[in-house]
Short mmCIF file of C-alpha atoms in Angstrom, two decimals:
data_model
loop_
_atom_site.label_atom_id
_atom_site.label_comp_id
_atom_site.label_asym_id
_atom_site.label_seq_id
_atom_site.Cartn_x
_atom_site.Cartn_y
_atom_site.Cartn_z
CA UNK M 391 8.74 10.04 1.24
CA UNK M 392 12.43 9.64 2.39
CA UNK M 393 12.76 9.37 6.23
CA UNK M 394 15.98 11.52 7.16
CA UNK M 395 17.35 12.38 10.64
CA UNK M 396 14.93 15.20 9.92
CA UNK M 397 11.29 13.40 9.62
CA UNK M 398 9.59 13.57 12.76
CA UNK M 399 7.08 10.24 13.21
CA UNK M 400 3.91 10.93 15.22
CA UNK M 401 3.97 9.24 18.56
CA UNK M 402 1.55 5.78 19.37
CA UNK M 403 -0.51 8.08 21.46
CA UNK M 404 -1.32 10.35 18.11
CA UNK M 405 -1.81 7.22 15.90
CA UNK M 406 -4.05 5.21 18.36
CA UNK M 407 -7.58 5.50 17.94
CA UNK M 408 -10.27 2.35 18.36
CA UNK M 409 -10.73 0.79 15.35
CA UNK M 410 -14.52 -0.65 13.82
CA UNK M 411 -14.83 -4.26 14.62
CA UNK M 412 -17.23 -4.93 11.71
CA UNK M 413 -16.99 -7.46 8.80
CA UNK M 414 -16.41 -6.62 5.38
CA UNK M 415 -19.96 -7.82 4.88
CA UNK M 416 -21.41 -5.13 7.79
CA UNK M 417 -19.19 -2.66 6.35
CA UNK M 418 -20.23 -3.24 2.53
CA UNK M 419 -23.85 -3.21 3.96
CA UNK M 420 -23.37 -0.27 5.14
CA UNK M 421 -21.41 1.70 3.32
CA UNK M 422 -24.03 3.61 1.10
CA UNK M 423 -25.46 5.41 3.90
CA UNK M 424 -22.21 5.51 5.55
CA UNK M 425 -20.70 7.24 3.04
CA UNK M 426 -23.91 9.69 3.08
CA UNK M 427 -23.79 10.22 7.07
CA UNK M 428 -19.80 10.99 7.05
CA UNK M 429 -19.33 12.58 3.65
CA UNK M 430 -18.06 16.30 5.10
CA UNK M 431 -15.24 14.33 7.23
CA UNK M 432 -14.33 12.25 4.43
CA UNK M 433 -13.81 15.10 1.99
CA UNK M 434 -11.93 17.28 4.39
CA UNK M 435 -9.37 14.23 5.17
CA UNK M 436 -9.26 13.38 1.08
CA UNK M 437 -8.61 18.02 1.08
CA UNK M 438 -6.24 17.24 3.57
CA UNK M 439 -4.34 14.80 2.00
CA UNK M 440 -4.65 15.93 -1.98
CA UNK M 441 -3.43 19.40 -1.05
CA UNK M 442 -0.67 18.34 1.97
CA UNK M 443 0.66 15.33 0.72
CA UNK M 444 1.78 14.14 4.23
CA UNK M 445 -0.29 11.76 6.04
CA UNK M 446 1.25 13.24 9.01
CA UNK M 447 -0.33 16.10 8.78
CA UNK M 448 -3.50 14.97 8.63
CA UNK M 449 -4.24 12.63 11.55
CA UNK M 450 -6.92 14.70 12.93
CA UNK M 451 -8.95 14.49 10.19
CA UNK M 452 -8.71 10.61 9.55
CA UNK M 453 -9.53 10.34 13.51
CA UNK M 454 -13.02 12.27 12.54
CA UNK M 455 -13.59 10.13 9.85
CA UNK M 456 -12.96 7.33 12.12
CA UNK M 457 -15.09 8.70 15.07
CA UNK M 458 -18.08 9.63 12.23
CA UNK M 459 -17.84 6.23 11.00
CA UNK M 460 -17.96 4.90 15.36
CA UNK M 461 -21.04 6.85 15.55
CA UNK M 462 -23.12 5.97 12.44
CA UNK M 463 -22.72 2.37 13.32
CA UNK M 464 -23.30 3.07 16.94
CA UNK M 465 -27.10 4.87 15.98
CA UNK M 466 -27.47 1.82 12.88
CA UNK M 467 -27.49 -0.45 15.93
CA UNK M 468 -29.48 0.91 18.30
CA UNK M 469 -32.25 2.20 15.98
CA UNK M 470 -31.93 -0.47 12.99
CA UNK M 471 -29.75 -3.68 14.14
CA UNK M 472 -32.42 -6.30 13.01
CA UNK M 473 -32.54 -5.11 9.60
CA UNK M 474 -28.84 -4.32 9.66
CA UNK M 475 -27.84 -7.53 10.07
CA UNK M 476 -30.51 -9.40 7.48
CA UNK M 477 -28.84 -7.55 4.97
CA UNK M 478 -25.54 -7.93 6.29
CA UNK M 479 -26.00 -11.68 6.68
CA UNK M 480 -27.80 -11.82 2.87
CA UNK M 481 -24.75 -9.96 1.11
CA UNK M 482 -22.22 -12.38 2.96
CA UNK M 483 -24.16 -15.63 2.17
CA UNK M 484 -25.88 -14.94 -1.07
CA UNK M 485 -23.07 -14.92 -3.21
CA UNK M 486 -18.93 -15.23 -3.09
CA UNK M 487 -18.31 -11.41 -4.43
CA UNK M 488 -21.52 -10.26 -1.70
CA UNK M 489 -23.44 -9.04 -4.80
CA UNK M 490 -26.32 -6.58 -4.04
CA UNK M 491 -28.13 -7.62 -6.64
CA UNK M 492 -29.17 -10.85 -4.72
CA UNK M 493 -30.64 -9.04 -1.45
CA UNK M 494 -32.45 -6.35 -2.87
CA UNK M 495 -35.23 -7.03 -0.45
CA UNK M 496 -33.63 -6.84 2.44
CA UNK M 497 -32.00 -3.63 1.26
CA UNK M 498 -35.02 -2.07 0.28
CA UNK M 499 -35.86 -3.27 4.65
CA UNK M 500 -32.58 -1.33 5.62
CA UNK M 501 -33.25 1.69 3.42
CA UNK M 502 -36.88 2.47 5.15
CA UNK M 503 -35.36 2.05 8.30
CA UNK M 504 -32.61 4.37 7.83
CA UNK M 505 -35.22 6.72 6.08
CA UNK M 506 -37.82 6.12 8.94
CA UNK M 507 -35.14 6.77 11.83
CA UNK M 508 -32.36 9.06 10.67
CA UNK M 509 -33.70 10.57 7.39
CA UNK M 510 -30.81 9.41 5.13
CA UNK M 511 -31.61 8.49 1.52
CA UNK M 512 -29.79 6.00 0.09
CA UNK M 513 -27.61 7.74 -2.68
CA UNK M 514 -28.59 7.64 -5.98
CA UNK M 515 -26.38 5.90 -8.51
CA UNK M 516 -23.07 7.75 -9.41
CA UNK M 517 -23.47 10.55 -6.14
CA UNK M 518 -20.15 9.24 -5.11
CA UNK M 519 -18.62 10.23 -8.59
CA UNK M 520 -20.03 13.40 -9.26
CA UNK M 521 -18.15 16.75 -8.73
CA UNK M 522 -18.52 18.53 -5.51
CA UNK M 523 -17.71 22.03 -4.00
CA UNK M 524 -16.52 21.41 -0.71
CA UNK M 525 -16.45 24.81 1.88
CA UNK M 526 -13.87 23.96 4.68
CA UNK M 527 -12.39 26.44 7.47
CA UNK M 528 -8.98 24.92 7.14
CA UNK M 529 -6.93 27.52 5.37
CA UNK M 530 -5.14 26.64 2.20
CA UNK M 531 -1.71 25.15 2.33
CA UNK M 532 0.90 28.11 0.91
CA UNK M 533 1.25 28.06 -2.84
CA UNK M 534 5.48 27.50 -3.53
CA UNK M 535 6.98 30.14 -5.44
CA UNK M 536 7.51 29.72 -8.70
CA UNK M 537 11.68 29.43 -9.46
CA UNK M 538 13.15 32.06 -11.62
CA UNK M 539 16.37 30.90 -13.42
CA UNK M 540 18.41 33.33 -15.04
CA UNK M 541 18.97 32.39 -18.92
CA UNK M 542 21.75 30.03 -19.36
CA UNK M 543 22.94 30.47 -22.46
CA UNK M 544 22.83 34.34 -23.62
CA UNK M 545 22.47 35.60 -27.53
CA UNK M 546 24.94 36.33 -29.43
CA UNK M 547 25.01 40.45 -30.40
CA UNK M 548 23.01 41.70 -33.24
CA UNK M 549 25.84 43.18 -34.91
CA UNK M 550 27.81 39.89 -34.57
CA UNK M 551 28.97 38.93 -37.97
CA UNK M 552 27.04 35.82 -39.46
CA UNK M 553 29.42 34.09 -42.45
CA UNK M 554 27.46 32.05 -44.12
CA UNK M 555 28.32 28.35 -43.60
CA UNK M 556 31.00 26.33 -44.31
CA UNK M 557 29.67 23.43 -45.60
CA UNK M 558 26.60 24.36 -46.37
CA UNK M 559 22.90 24.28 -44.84
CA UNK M 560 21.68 21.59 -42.91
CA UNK M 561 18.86 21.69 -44.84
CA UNK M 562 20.02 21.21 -47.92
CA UNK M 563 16.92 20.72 -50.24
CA UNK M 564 15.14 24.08 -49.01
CA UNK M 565 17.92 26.03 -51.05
#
């Protein structure tokens, strides 16, 4: 995007919102059910921005996401910090890439808890991949109109005379 005399930048009071203090360990610990909890915001910011291309435009909907995001970790801790933090703690010590495959245990912990307390499933392999229909309210950004040149270069008359060519075809070997 080119900024002109024209581009209007959102104000700090628009692009301020709190942030999650968590650790890429919390958040990776997370982030299955996460992903589950907020998945409606999430898709209408990624609408937002696929069909608007200007991330202006769409600060509402990344504050949701944020806000979503400040809540699920807000209920994870009250209802399910012990086991929270086990696996959080296993994925950031077990291994330098914080495998899963080394705390599986401790997930499986997490996972009742977050079945037992907020009825969220952890997502089946691939959910995040597959296609989805998603129904928003926001109406759809005007199509542009398609750009009707007129033809450059007009055709020559039918009854133009044709000689035949000077120094013969182009295609020499068809004759």
């Amino acid at each position: 995007m080119v900024v002109t005399n024209n581009v209007t930048l959102p104000s700090d009071e628009e692009l301020t919102v709190p942030e999650l203090n968590l650790s890429t360990a919390a958040l990776r610990a997370g982030a299955f059910h996460l992903g589950k909890a907020c998945e409606f915001q999430n898709n209408e910011f990624m609408l937002c921005r696929q069909e608007l291309d200007d991330p202006r435009a769409c600060l509402n909907e990344g504050k949701s996401v944020t806000g979503c995001a400040m809540d699920f970790f807000r209920k994870v801790k009250k209802s399910c910090h012990e086991e929270f933090m086990q696996y959080a703690t296993c994925l950031d010590k077990s291994s330098g890439t914080m495998s899963f495959s080394h705390c599986r245990k401790t997930q499986g912990v997490f996972d009742k808890c977050m079945k037992d307390n907020f009825d969220i499933d952890r997502p089946e392999y691939g959910y995040f991949t597959r296609a989805k229909i998603h129904a928003t309210n926001r109406p759809a950004p005007p199509k542009p109109e398609k750009k009707v040149y007129a033809d450059a270069t007009p055709g020559l008359p039918d009854d133009y005379p044709k000689p035949p060519a000077k120094y013969g075809a182009r295609f020499h070997w068809l004759e």
